[in-house]
Each structure stands twice: as structure tokens, then as C-alpha cells.
PDB file of C-alpha atoms in Angstrom:
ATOM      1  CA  UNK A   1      11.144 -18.111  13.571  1.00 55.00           C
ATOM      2  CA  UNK A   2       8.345 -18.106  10.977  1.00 59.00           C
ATOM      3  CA  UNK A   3       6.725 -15.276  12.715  1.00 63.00           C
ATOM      4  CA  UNK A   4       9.768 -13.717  12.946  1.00 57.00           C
ATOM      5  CA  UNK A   5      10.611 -13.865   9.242  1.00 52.00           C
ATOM      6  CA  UNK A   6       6.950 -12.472   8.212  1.00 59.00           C
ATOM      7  CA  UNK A   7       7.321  -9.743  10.247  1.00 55.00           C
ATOM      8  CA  UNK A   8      10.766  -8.514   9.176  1.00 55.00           C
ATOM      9  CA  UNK A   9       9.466  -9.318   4.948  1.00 60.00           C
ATOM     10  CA  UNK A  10       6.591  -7.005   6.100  1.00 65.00           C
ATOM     11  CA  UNK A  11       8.275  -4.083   7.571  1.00 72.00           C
ATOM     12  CA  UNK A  12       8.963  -0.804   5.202  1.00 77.00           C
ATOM     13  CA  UNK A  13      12.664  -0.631   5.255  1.00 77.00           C
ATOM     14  CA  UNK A  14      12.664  -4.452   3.642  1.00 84.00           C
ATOM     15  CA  UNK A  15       9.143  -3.729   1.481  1.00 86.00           C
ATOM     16  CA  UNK A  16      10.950  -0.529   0.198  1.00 89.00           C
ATOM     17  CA  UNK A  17      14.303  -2.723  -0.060  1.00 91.00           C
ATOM     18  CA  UNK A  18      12.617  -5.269  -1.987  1.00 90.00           C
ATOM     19  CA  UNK A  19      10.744  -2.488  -4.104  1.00 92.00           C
ATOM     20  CA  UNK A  20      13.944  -0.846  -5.083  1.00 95.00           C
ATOM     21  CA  UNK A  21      15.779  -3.931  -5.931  1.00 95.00           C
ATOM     22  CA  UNK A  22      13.086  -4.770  -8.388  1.00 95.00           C
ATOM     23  CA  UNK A  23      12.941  -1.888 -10.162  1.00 97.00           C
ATOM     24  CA  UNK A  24      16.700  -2.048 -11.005  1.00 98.00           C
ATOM     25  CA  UNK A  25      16.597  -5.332 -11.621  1.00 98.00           C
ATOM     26  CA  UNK A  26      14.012  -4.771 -14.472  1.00 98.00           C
ATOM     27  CA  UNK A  27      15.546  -2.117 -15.561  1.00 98.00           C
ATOM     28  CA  UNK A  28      18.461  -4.106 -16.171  1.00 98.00           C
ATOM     29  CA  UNK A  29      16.023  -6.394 -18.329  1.00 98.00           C
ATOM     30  CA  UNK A  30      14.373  -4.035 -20.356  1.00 98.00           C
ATOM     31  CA  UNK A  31      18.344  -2.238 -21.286  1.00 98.00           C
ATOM     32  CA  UNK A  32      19.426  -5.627 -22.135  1.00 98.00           C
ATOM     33  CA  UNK A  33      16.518  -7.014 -23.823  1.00 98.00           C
ATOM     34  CA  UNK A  34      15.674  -6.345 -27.916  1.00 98.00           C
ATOM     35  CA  UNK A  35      12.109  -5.488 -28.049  1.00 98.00           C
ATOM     36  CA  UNK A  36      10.037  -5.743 -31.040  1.00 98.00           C
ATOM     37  CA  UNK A  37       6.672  -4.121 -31.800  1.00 98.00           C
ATOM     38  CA  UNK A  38       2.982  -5.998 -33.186  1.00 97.00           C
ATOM     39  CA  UNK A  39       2.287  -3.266 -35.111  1.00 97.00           C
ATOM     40  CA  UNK A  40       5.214  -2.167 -35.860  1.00 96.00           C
ATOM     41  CA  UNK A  41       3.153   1.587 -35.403  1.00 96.00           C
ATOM     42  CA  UNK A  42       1.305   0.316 -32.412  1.00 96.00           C
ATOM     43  CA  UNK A  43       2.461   3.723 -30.496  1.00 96.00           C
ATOM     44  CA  UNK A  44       1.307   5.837 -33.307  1.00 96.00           C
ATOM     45  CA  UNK A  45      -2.155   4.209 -33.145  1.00 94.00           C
ATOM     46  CA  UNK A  46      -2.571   4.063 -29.584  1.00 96.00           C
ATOM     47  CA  UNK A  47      -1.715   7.968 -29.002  1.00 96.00           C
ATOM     48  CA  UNK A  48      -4.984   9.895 -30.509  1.00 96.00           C
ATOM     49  CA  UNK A  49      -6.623   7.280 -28.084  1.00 96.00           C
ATOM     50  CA  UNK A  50      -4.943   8.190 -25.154  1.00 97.00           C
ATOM     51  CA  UNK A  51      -5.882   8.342 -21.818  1.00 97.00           C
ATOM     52  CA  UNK A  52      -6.718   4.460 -22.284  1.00 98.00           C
ATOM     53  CA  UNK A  53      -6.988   1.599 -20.080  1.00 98.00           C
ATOM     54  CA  UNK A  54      -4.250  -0.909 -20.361  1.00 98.00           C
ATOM     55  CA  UNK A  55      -5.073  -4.831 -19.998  1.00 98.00           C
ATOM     56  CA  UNK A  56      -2.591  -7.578 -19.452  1.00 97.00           C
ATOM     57  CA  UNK A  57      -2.681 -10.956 -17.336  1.00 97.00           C
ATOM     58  CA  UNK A  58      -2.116 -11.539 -14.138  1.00 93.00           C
ATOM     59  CA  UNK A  59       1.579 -12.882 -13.641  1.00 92.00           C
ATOM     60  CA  UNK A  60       2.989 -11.189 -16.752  1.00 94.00           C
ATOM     61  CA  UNK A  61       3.056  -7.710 -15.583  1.00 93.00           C
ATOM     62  CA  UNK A  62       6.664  -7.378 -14.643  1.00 95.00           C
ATOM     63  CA  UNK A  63       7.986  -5.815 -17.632  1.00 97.00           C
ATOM     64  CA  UNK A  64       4.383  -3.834 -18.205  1.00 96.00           C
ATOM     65  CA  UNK A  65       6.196  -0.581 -16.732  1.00 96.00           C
ATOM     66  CA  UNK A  66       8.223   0.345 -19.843  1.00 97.00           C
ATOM     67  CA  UNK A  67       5.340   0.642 -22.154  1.00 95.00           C
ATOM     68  CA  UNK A  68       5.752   3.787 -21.144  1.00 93.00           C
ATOM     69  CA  UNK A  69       8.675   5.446 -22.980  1.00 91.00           C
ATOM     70  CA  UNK A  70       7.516   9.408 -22.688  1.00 91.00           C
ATOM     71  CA  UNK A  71       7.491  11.401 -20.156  1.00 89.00           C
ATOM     72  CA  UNK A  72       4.196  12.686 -21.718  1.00 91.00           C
ATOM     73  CA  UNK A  73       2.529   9.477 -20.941  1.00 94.00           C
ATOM     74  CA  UNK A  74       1.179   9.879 -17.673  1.00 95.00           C
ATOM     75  CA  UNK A  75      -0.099   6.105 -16.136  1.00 97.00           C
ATOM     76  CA  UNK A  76      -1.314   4.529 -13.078  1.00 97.00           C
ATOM     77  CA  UNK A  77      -1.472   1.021 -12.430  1.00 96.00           C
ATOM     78  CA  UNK A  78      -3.587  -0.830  -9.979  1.00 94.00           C
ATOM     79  CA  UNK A  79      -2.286  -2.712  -7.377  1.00 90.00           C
ATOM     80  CA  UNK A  80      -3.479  -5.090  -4.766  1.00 83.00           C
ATOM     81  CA  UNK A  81      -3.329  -3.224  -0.747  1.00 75.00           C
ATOM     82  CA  UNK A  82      -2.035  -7.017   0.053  1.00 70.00           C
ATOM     83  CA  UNK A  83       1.158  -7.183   1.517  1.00 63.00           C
ATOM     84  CA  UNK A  84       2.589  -8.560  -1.799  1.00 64.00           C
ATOM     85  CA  UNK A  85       1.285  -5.588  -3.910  1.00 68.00           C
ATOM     86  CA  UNK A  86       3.276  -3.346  -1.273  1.00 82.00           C
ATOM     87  CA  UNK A  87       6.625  -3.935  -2.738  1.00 83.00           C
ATOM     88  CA  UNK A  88       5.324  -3.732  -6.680  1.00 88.00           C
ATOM     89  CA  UNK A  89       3.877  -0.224  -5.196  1.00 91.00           C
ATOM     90  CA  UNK A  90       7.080   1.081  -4.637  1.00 93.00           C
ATOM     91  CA  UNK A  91       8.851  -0.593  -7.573  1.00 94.00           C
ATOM     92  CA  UNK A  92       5.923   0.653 -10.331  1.00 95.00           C
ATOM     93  CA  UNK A  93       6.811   4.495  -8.700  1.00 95.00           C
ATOM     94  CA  UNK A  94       9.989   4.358  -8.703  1.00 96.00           C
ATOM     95  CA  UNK A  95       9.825   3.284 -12.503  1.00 96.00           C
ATOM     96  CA  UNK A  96       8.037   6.265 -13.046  1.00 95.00           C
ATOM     97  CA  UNK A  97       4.402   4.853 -12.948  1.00 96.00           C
ATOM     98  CA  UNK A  98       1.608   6.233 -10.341  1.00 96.00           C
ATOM     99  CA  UNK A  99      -0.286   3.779  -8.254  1.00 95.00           C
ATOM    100  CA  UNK A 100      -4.393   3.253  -6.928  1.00 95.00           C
ATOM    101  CA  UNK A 101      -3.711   0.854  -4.254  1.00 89.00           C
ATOM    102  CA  UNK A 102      -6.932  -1.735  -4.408  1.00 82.00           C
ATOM    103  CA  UNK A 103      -8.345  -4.913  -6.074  1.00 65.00           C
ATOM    104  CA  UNK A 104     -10.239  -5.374  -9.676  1.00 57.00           C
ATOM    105  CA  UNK A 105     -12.121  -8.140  -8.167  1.00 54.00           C
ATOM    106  CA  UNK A 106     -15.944  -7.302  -8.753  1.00 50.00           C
ATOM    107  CA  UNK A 107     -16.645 -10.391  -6.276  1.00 51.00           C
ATOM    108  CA  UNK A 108     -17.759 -10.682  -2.595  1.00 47.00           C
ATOM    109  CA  UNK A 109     -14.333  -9.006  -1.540  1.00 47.00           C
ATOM    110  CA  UNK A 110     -15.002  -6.078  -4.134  1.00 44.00           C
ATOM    111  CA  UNK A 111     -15.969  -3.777  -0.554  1.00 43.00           C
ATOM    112  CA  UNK A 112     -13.568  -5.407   1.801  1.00 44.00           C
ATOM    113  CA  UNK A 113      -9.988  -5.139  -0.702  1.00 47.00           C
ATOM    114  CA  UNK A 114     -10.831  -1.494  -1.227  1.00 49.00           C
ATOM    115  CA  UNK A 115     -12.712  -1.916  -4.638  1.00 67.00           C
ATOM    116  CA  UNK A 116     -15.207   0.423  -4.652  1.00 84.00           C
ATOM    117  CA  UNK A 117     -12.460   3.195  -3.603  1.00 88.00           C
ATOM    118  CA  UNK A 118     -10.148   2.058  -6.385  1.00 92.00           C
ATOM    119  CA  UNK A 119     -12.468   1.675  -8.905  1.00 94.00           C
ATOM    120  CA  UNK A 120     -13.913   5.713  -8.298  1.00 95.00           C
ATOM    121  CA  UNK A 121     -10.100   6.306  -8.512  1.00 96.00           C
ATOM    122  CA  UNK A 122      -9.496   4.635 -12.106  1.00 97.00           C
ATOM    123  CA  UNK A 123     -12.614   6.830 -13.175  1.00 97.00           C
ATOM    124  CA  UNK A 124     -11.131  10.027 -12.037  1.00 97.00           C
ATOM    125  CA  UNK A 125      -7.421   9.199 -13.313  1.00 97.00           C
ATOM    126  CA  UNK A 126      -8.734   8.647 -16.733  1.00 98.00           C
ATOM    127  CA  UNK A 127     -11.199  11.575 -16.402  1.00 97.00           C
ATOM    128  CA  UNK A 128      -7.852  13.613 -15.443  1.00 97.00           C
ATOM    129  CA  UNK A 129      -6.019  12.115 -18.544  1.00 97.00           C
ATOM    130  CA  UNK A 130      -4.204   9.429 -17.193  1.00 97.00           C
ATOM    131  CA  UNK A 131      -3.506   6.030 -18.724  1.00 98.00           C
ATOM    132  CA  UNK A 132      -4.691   3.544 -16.210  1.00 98.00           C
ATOM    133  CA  UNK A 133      -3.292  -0.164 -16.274  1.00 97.00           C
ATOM    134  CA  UNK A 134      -4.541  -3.119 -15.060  1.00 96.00           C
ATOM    135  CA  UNK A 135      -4.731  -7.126 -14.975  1.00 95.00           C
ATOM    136  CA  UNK A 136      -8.233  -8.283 -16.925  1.00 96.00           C
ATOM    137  CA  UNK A 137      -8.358 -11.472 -14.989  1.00 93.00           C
ATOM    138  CA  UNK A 138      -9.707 -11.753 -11.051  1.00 83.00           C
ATOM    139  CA  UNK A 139      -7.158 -13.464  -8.196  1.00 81.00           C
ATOM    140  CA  UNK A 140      -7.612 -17.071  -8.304  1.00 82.00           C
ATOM    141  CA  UNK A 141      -8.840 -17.180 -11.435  1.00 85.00           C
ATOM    142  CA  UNK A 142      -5.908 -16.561 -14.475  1.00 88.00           C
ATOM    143  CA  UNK A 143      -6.758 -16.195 -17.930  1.00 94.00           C
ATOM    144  CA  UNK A 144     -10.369 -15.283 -17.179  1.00 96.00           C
ATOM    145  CA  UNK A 145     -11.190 -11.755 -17.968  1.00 97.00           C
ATOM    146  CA  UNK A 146     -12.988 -10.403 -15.262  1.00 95.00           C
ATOM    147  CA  UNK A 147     -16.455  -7.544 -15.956  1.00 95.00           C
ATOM    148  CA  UNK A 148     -14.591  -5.135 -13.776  1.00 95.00           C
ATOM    149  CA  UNK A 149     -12.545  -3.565 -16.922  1.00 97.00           C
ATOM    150  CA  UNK A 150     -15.422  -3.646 -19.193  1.00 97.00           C
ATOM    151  CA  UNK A 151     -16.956  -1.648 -16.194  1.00 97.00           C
ATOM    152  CA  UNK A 152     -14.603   0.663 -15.924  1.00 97.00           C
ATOM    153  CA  UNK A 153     -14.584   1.055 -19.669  1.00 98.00           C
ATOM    154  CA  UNK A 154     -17.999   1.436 -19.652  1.00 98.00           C
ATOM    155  CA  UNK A 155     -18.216   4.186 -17.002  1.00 97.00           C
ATOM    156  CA  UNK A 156     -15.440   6.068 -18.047  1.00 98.00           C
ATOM    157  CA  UNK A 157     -15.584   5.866 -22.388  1.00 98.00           C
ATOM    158  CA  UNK A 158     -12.190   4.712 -22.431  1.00 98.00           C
ATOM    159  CA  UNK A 159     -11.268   2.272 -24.738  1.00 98.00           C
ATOM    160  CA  UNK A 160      -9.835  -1.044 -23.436  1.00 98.00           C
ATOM    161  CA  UNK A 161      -6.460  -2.005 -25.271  1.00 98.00           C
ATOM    162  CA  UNK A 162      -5.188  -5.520 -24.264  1.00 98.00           C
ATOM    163  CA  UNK A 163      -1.502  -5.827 -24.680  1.00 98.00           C
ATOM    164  CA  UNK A 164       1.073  -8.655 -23.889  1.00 98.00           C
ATOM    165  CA  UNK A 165       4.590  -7.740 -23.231  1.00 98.00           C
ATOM    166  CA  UNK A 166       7.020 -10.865 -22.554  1.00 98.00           C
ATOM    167  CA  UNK A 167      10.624 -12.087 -23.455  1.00 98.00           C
ATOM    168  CA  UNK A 168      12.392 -14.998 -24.094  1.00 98.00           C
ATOM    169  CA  UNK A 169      14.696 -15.604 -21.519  1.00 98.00           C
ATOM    170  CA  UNK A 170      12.298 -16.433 -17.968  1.00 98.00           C
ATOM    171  CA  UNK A 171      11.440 -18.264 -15.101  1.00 97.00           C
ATOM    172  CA  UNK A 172       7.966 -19.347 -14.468  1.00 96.00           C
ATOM    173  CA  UNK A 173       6.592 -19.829 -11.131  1.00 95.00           C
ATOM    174  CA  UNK A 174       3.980 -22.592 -11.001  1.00 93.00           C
ATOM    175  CA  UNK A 175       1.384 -20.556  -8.592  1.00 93.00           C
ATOM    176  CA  UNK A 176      -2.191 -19.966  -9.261  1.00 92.00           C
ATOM    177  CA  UNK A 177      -1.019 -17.215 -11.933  1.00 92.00           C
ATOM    178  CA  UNK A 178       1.740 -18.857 -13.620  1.00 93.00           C
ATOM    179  CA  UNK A 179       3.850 -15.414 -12.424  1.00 94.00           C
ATOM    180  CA  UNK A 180       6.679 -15.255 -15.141  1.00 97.00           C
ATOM    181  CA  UNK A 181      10.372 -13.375 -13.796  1.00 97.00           C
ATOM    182  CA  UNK A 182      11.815 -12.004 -17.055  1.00 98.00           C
ATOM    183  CA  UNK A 183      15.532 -12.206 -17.020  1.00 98.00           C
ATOM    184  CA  UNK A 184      18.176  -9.958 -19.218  1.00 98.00           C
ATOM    185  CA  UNK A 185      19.993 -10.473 -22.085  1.00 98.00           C
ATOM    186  CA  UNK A 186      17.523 -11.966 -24.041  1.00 98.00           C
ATOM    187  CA  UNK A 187      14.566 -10.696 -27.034  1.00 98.00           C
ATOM    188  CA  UNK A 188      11.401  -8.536 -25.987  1.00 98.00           C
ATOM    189  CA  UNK A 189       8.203  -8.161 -27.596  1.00 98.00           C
ATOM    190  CA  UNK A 190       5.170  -6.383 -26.964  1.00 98.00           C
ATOM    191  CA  UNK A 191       1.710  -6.948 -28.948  1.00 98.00           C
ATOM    192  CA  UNK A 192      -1.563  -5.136 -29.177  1.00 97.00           C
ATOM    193  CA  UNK A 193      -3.877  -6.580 -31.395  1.00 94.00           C
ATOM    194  CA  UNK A 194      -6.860  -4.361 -31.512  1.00 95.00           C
ATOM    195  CA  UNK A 195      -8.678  -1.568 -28.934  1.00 95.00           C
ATOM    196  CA  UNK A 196     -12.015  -2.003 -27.377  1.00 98.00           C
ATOM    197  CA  UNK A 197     -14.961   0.459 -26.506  1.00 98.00           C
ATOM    198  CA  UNK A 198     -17.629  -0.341 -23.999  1.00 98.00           C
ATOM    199  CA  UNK A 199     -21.066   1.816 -24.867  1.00 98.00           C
ATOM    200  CA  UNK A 200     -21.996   3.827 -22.023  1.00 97.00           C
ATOM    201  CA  UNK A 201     -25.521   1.565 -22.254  1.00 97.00           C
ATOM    202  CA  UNK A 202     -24.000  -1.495 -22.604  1.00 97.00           C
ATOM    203  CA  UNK A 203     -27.043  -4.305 -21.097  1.00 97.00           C
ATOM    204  CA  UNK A 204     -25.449  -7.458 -19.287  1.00 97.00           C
ATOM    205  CA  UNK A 205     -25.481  -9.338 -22.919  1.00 98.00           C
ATOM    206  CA  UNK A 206     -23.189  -6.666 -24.792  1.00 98.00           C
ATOM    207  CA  UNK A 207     -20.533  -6.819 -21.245  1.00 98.00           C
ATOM    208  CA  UNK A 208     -20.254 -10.870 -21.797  1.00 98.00           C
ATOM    209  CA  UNK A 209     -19.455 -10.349 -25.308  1.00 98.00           C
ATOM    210  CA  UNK A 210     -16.951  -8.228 -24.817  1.00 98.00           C
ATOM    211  CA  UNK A 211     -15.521  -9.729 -21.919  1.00 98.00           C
ATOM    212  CA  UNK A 212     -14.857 -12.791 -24.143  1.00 98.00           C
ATOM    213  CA  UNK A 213     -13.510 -10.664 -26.956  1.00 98.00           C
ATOM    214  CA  UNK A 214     -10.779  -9.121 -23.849  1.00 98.00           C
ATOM    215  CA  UNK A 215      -9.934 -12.501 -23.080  1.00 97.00           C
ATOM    216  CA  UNK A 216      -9.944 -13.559 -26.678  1.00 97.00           C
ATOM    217  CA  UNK A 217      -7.310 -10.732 -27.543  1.00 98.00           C
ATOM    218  CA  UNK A 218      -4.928 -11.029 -24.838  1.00 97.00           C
ATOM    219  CA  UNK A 219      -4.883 -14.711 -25.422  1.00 97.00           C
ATOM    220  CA  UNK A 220      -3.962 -13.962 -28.953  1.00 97.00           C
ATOM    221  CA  UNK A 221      -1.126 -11.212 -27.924  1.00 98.00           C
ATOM    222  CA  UNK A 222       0.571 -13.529 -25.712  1.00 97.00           C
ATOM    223  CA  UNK A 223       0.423 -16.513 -28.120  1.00 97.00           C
ATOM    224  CA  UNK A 224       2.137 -13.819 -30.800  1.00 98.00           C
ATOM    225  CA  UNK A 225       4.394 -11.859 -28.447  1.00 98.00           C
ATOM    226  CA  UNK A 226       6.119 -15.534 -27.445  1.00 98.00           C
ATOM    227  CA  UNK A 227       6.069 -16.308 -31.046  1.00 98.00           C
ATOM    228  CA  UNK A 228       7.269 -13.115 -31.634  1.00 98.00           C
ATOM    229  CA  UNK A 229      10.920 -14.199 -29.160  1.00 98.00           C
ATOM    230  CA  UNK A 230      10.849 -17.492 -30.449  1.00 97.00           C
ATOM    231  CA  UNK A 231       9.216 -19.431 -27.491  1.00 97.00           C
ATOM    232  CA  UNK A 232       6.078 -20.326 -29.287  1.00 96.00           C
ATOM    233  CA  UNK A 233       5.596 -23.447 -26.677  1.00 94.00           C
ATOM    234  CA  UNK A 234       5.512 -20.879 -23.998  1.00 93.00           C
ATOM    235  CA  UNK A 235       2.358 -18.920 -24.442  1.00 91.00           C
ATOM    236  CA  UNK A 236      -0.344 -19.152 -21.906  1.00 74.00           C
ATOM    237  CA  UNK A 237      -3.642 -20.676 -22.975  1.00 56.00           C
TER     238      UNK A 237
END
């Protein structure tokens, strides 16, 4: 029965069911949710930096689709080839969002998930003048900015602009990433503190500083944005 279940969750009419389904349903969220802005100007700032690469943390990238409000701002987000990632595939495009199917995980797996192939792909997107999107942190290990954005910032000259983008009505799922469903129908905020360049000669030293300073600033935009929708208690630390 087990088996059986696995394979049905896993075929393409369900993983494009589920994918569908999702997208509404966050639709629904972000139509019935009143968003709020830290700055108030963050999209007039973040425009003459365009295309830029878009952090957040793992778990709190549901609502992450609708920072896009212009047709005019092209984006692709990566996403994992595991089977999970399949559905978020389908619901990212049909929100209007592009996809590079592979991992951010500059580990032992980097070669295996399809790293290396997704990583050439962020380059090129950016080089092309897309906005690329991503989670800073690796699998396994949330709230811990990985190098592989401050690599792809440094290879590509892109600045790095960590963003959190939550509301106050949720459920939180107690996995490895503390994966928060937003629900409707309740206050929205989305902060971005500060954007971050990588020099193209950046030595190992520079890349740990500014890995911390990533992790320091998305730290800081999710303690705000919760703030922000009165759920102080429920930032991630």
C-alpha cells in the first residue's frame, strides 16, 4: 500500500495536480493578505539593480512568487530535481516564474543533484537579464547561509539582495526547515534590508565575511517582517 501510494504522489497527472492546486491556493493568500513594504520604496531601489539574485530561507519561500508584480520582471527560481521540488516546479510556472531545476548545495552532492548544471544556468539567466531566486541556506542545514550564492554573486557581478516575505496567519511544520504554509485572510510583509556585491576577486576570507553578513541580513528581515504582522515571537533565529 505504501508503495502504492508513492507511486501514485509521484506520477505527473497528481505532481501537476498538486502543482496547480498550490498555485491557486497562494494566490488566494497573497489576494487576501495586506502586505506592507521595509522600505516603503524597496521596489524603487531594487530596479536600477536589476537582474539581481534574490535570497530567502529555506521553508519560507511559499509566498516568494509575488515579489514579482510586473510583467517586466523576468525571474527564475531554483528548485531541487527531488521529487518534492517537482510539484513547486509547476506551481512557481504557473505563477508566472521560470525554473533551473537543481540544488545550491556546494557539498559532496554539488555533481550528483545537478549543481554544476544549475549553477552555469543561474550565470547565464542573470547574464540574459533575469532575476534569479534562491534559498541562501544548504538542505539539512536552515538558517546557515551557504558560499554557493556568494559564488554565484561572485561569478556573475550581481548583487545579492536578501529578502523575507511572511504573514501572520500560518502553520509551521516542525521538519528540518521549519517549512511555514501561509494561510489567507491575514497581514503580509516583505523586508529587504540592504543589497550585497561579491568582488569578482573575492579570496576565501572576503566570501566568509560576506556569507555571515547574508545570514546576518535575512535573519534581521525575518525578525522585522514578523514584527512587521505582529507575530514578533515567530521569527526564526
Amino acid at each position: 500500500m505504501k508503495r502504492l501510494l508513492r507511486d501514485l504522489l509521484r506520477s505527473t497527472f497528481v505532481q501537476r495536480a498538486l502543482g496547480v492546486l498550490a498555485a491557486e491556493y497562494l494566490r488566494l493568500v497573497w489576494l487576501t493578505s495586506r502586505f506592507s513594504y521595509e522600505p516603503a520604496d524597496i521596489y524603487e531601489q531594487v530596479e536600477p539593480e536589476m537582474p539581481a539574485i534574490f535570497a530567502f530561507w529555506h521553508g519560507q519561500h511559499f509566498m516568494t512568487p509575488f515579489i514579482k508584480t510586473k510583467d517586466s520582471y523576468r525571474a527564475k527560481v531554483l528548485i531541487s530535481r527531488h521529487r518534492d521540488g517537482e510539484f513547486n516546479a509547476i506551481a512557481a510556472e504557473r505563477l508566472g516564474i521560470g525554473t533551473i531545476r537543481g540544488s545550491g548545495d556546494h557539498g559532496g552532492a554539488f555533481h550528483r543533484k545537478g549543481g554544476v548544471g544549475a549553477f552555469r544556468e543561474m550565470v547565464q539567466a542573470l547574464e540574459d537579464g533575469w532575476n534569479v531566486a534562491t534559498t541562501a541556506d544548504v538542505p539539512k542545514r536552515a538558517r546557515v547561509v551557504g558560499l554557493g550564492v556568494i559564488m554565484l554573486a561572485r561569478e556573475s557581478g550581481r548583487p545579492i539582495m536578501p529578502f523575507a516575505m511572511v504573514t501572520s496567519r500560518f502553520i509551521r511544520l516542525k521538519n528540518w526547515d521549519s517549512t511555514t504554509i501561509n494561510l489567507p485572510f491575514g497581514r503580509g510583509a516583505l523586508v529587504g534590508i540592504e543589497h550585497i556585491f561579491v568582488p569578482p576577486d573575492a579570496d576565501a576570507e572576503t566570501m566568509e565575511k560576506l556569507r555571515l553578513k547574508v545570514e546576518a541580513l535575512l535573519n534581521e528581515a525575518t525578525r522585522r517582517a514578523y514584527a512587521a504582522v505582529g507575530r514578533p515571537e515567530a521569527a526564526l533565529g
